[in-house]
Tab-separated table of C-alpha atoms in Angstrom:
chain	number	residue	atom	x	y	z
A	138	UNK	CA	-109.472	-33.621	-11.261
A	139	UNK	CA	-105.930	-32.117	-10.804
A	140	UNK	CA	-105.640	-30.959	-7.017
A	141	UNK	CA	-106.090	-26.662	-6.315
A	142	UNK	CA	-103.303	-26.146	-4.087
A	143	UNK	CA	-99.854	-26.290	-5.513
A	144	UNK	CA	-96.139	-27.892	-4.703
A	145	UNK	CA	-94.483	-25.363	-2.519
A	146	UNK	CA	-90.894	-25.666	-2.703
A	147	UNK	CA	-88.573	-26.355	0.963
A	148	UNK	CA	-85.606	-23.863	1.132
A	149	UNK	CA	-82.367	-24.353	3.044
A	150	UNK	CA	-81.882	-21.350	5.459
A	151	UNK	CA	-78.791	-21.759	5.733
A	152	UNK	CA	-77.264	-18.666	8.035
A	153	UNK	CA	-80.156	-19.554	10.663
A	154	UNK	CA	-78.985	-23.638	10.696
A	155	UNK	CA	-75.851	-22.689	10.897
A	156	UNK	CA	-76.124	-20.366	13.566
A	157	UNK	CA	-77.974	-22.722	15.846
A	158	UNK	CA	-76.004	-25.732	14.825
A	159	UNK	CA	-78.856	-27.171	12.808
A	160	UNK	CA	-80.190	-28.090	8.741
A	161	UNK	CA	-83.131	-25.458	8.507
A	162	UNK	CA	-85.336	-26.261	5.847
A	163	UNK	CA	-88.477	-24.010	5.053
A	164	UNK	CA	-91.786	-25.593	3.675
A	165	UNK	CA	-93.032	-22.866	1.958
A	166	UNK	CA	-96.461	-23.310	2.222
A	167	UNK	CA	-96.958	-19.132	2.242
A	168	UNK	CA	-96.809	-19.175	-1.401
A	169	UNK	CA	-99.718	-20.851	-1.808
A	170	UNK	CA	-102.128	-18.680	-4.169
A	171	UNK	CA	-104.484	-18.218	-1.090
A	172	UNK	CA	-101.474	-17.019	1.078
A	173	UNK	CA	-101.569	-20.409	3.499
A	174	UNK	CA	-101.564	-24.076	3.490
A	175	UNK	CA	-104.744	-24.458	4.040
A	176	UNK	CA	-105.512	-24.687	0.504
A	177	UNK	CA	-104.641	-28.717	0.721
A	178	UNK	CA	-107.352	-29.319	2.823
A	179	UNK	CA	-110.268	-27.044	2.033
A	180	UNK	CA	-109.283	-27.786	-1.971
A	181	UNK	CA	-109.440	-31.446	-1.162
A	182	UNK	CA	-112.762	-31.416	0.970
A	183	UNK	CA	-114.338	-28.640	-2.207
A	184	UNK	CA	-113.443	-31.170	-4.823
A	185	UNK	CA	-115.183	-33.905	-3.192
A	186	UNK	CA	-117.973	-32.068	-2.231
A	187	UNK	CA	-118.460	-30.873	-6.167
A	188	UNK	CA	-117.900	-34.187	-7.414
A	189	UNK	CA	-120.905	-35.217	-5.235
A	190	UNK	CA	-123.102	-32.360	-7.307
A	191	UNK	CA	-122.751	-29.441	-4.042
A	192	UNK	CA	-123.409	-26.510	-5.398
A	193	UNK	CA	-122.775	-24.298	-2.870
A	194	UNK	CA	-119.789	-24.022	-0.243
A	195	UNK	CA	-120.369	-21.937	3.137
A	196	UNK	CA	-117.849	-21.303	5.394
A	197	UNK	CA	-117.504	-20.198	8.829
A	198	UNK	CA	-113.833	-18.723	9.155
A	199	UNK	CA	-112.836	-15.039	8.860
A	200	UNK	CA	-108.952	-15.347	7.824
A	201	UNK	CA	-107.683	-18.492	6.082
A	202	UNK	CA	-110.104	-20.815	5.304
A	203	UNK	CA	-112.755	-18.698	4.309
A	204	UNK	CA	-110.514	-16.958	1.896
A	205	UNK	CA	-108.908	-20.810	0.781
A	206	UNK	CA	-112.857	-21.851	0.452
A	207	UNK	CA	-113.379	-18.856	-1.505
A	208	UNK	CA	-111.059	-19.442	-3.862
A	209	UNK	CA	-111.484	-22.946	-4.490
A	210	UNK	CA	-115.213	-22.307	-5.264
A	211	UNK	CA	-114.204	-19.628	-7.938
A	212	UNK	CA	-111.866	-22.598	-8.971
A	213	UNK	CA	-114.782	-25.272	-9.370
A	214	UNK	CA	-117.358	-22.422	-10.637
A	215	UNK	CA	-119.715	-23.221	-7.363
A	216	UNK	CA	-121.133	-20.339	-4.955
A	217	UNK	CA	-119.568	-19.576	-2.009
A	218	UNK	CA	-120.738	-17.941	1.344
A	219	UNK	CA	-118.221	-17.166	4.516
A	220	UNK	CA	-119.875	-16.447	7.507
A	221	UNK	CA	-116.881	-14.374	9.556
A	222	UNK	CA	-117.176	-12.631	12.496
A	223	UNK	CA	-116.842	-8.783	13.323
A	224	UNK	CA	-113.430	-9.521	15.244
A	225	UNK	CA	-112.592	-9.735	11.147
A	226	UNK	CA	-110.332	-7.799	9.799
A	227	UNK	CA	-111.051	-5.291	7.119
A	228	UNK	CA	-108.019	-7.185	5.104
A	229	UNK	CA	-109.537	-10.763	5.325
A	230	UNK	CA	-113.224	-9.520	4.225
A	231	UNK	CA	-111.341	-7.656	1.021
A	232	UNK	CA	-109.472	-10.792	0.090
A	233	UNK	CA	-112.947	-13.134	0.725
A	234	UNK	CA	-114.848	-10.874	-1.326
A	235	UNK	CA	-112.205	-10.350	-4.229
A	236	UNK	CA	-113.046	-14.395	-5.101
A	237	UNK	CA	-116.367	-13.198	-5.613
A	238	UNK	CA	-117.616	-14.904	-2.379
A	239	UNK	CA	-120.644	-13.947	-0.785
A	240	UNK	CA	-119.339	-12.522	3.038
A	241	UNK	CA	-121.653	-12.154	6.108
A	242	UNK	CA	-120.615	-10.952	9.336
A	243	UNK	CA	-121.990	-12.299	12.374
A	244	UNK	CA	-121.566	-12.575	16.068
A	245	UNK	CA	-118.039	-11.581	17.954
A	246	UNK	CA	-116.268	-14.872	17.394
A	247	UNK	CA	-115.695	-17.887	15.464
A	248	UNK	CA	-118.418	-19.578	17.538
A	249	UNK	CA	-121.290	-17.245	16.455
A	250	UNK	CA	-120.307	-17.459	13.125
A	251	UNK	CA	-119.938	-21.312	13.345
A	252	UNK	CA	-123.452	-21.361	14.354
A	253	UNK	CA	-124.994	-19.063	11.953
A	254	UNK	CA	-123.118	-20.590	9.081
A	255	UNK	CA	-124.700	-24.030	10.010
A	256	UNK	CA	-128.151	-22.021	9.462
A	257	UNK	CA	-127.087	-21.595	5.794
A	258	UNK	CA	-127.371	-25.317	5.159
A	259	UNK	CA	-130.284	-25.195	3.087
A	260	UNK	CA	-130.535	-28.791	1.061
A	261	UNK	CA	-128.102	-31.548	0.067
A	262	UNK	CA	-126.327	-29.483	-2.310
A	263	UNK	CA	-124.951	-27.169	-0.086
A	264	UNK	CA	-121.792	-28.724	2.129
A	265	UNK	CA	-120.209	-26.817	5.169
A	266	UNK	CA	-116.305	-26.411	4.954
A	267	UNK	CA	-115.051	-26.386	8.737
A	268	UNK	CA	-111.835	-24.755	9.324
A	269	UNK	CA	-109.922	-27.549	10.914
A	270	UNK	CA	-112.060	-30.597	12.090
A	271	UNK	CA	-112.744	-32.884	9.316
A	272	UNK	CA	-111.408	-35.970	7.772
A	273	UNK	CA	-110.953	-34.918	4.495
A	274	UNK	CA	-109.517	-31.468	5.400
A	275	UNK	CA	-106.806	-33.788	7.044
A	276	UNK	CA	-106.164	-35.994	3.818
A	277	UNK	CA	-105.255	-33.206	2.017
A	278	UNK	CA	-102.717	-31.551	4.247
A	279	UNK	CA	-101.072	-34.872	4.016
A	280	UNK	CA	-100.030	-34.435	0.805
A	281	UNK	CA	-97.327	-32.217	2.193
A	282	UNK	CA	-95.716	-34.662	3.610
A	283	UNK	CA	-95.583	-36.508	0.445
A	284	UNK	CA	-94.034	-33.717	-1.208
A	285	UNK	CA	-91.452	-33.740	2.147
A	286	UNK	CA	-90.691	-37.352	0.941
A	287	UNK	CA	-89.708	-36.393	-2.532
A	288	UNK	CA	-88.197	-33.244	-1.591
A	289	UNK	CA	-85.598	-34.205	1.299
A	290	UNK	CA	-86.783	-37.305	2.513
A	291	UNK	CA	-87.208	-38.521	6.380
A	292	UNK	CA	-86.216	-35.154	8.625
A	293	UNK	CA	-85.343	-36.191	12.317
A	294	UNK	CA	-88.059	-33.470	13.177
A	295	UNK	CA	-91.346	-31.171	12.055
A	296	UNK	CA	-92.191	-27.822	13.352
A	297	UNK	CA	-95.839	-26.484	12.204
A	298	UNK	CA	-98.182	-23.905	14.391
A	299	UNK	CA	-101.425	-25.746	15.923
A	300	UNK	CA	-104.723	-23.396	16.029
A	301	UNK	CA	-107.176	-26.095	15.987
A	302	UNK	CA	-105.209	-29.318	14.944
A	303	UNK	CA	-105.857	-29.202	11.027
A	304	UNK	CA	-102.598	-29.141	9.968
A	305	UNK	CA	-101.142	-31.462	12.954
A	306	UNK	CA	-103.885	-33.981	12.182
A	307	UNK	CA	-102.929	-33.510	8.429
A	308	UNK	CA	-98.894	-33.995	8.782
A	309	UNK	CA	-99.136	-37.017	11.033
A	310	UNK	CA	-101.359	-38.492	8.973
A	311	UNK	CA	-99.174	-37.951	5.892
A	312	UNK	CA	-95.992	-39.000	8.140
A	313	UNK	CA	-97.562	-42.554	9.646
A	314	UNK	CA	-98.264	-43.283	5.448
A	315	UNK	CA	-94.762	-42.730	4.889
A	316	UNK	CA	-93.547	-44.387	7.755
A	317	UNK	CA	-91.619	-41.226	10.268
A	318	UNK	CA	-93.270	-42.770	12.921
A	319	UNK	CA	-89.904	-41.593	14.450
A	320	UNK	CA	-89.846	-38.424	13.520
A	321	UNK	CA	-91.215	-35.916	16.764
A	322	UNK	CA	-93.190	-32.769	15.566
A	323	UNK	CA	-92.931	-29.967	17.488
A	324	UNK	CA	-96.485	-28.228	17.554
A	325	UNK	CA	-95.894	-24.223	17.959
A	326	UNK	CA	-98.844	-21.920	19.917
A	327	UNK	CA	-98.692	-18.598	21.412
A	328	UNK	CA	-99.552	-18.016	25.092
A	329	UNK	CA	-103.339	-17.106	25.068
A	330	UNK	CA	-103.664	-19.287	22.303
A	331	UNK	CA	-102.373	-22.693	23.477
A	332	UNK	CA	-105.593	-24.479	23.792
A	333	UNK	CA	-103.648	-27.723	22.744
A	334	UNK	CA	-100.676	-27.415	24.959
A	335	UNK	CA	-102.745	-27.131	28.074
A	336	UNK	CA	-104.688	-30.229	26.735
A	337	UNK	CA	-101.810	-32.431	26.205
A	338	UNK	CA	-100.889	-31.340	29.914
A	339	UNK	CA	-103.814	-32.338	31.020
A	340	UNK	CA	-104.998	-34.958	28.840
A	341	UNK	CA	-108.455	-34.163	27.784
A	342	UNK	CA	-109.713	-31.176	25.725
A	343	UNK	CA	-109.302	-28.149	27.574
A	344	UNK	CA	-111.510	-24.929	26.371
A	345	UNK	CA	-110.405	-21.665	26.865
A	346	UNK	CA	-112.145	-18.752	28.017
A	347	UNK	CA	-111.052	-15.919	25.931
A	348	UNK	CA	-108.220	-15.442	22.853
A	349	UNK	CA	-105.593	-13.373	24.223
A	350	UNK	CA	-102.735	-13.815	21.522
A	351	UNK	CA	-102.647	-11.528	18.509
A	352	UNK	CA	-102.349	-14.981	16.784
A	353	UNK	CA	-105.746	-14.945	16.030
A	354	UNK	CA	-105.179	-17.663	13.324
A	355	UNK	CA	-104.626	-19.668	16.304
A	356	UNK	CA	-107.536	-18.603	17.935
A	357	UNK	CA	-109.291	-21.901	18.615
A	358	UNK	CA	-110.936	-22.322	22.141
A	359	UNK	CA	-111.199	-25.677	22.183
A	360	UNK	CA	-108.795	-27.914	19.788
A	361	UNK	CA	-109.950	-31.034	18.159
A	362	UNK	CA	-110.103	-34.153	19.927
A	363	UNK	CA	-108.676	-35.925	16.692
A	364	UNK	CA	-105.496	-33.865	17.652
A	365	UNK	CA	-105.416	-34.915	20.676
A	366	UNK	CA	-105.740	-38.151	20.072
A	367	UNK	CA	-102.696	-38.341	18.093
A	368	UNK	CA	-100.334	-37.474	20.881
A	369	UNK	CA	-100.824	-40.584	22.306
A	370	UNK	CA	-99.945	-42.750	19.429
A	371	UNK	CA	-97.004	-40.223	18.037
A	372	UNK	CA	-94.466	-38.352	19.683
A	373	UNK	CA	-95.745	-34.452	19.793
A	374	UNK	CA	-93.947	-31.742	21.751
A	375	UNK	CA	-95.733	-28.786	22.663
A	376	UNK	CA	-93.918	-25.524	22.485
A	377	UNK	CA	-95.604	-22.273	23.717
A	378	UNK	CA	-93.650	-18.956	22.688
A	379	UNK	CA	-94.755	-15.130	23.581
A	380	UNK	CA	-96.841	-13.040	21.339
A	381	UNK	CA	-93.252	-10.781	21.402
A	382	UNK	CA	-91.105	-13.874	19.839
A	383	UNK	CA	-93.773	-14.959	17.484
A	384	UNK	CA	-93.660	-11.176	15.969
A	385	UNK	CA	-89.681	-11.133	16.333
A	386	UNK	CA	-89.435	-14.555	14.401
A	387	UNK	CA	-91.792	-12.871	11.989
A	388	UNK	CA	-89.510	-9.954	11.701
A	389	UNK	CA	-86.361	-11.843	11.621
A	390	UNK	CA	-87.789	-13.736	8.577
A	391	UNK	CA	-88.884	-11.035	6.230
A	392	UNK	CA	-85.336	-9.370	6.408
A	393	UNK	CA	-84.166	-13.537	6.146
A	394	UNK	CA	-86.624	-14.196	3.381
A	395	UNK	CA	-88.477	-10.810	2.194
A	396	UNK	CA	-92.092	-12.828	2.720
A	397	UNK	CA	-94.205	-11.431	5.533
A	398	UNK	CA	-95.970	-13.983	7.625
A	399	UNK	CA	-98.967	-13.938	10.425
A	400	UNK	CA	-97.543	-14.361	14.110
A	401	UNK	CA	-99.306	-17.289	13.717
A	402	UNK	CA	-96.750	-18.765	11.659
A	403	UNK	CA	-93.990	-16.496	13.408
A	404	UNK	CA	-94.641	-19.213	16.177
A	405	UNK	CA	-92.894	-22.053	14.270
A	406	UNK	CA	-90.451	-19.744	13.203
A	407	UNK	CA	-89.976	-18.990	17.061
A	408	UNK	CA	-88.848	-22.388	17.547
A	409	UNK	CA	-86.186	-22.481	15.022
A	410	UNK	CA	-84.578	-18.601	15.280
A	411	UNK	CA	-84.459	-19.424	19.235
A	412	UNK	CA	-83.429	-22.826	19.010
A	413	UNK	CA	-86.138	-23.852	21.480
A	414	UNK	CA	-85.231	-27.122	23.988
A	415	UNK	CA	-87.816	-28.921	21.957
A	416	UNK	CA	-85.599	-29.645	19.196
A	417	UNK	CA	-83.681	-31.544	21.357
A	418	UNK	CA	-81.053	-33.338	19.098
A	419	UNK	CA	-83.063	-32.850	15.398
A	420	UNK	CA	-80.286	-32.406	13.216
A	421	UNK	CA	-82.324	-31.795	10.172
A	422	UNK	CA	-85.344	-29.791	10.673
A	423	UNK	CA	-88.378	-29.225	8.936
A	424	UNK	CA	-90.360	-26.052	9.371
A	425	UNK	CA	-93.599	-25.425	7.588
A	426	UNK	CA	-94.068	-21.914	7.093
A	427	UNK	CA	-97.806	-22.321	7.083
A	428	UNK	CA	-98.048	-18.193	5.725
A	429	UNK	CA	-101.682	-15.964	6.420
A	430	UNK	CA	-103.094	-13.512	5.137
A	431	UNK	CA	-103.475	-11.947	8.843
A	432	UNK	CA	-100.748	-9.707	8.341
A	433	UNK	CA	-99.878	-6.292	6.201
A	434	UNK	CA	-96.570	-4.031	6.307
A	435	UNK	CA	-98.212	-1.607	8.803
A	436	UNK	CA	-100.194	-4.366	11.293
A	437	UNK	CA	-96.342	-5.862	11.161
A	438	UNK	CA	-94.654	-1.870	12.017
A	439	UNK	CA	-97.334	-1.566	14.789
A	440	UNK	CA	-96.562	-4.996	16.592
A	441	UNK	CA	-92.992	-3.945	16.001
A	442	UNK	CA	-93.374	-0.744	17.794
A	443	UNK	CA	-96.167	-2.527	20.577
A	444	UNK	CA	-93.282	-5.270	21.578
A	445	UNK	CA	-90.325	-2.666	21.042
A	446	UNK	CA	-88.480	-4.549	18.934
């Protein structure tokens, strides 16, 4: 079965490299049909669950992997239920639903919906679809990295955003097979999202209270202990940037670019367009715009005009 995400091509952005002394090079993971990368890994962990005769895919996310789950179960002709949670916004439920997906909304955050999503798991041919925390979800992110290999070969660095650790789980996974065990990723989070940079400080799992960021695609309290547990066998730099750079990289990019991006991914853009310490001496860089569908034209003119830029 052919994989449901597609090869995104990596773009030279040249004026930015060039103005920070750097090779910029854009994984465009943002034109994946569901808007994200998370396509590779929910497409990946729906094909395997349909190959074992599920039937019926719930989810428990309210932005991107609800809407990638919903998709790939229109793809494999299975049902489809996302459990999201009322912090949802109106844009997310209209994208879930348009893929035909049943939608339920439940609880205030992730957690509730986690919860009552597990409730949904009637019999052996329904199969949950976590958002970030699973094996398989990590396999297929990898295959970006393969694609890196083809596409430019060995970088001397990575930037991707961290929410939960999906997509870092995914990458390093995909960069140990290919051998960068060399190659330092820089893993971008907003302040009052940076559940994974205050665990690396610390060293164990560190849960936080409340989402403050407007990243809320980065919105995990707590981020997987598989994450964690790569920084000690790979080299992984934390970098933590303000809501207000996140939405200026964001900015910067669709004049750059003309593609409008969450602030979510506007944190790895952060890193490059102000040429954060963390990059250190990375010649060529790497920067997987990981996309959303978290953001419109006017939720991007009202951050605009809330950080007065």
């Amino acid at each position: 079965m052919p994989p449901i995400h597609i090869h995104t091509p990596l773009l030279e952005h040249r004026l930015l490299g060039e103005a920070i002394g750097r090779k910029i090079l854009l994984k465009m993971e943002c034109l994946q049909p569901p808007g994200s990368f998370k396509i590779r890994g929910v497409g990946y962990l729906c094909q395997k669950a349909v190959e074992r005769g599920v039937t019926h895919l719930i989810s428990s996310s309210a932005g991107n992997a609800g809407y990638a789950t919903a998709y790939a179960g229109r793809k494999l002709g299975v049902k489809v239920t996302v459990v999201a949670p009322e912090s949802s916004s109106p844009r997310a439920r209209e994208l879930i639903q348009s893929e035909k997906a049943e939608l339920i909304i439940h609880g205030q955050a992730w957690d509730d919906a986690h919860v009552r999503a597990q409730e949904c798991l009637l019999d052996e041919k329904c199969a949950y679809v976590p958002p970030f925390d699973h094996p398989d979800l990590w396999t297929g992110h990898s295959s970006l990295v393969d694609e890196l290999a083809e596409q430019c070969g060995k970088p001397d660095a990575v930037v991707l955003s961290v929410g939960g650790g999906g997509l870092l789980c995914g990458v390093l996974e995909g960069m140990e097979r290919h051998g960068w065990k060399d190659v330092p990723v820089i893993a971008a989070e907003t302040r009052g999202a940076d559940s994974f940079a205050q665990s690396v400080a610390q060293g164990s799992l560190v849960h936080l209270d409340a989402i403050t960021s407007i990243a809320q695609s980065l919105g995990a309290k707590t981020a997987s202990q598989a994450a964690l547990d790569w920084t000690f066998r790979h080299e992984v730099r934390p970098a933590v940037v303000s809501d207000k750079d996140a939405v200026k990289a964001c900015l910067a990019f669709a004049e750059d670019r003309k593609v409008l991006v969450e602030p979510a991914c506007g944190a790895s853009l952060a890193a490059a367009y102000d040429n954060l310490r963390e990059l250190q001496d990375a010649k060529t860089v790497v920067v997987i715009v990981c996309g959303g569908i978290g953001v419109t034209l006017n939720r991007m003119w009202a951050w605009k005009k809330e950080f007065g830029l």
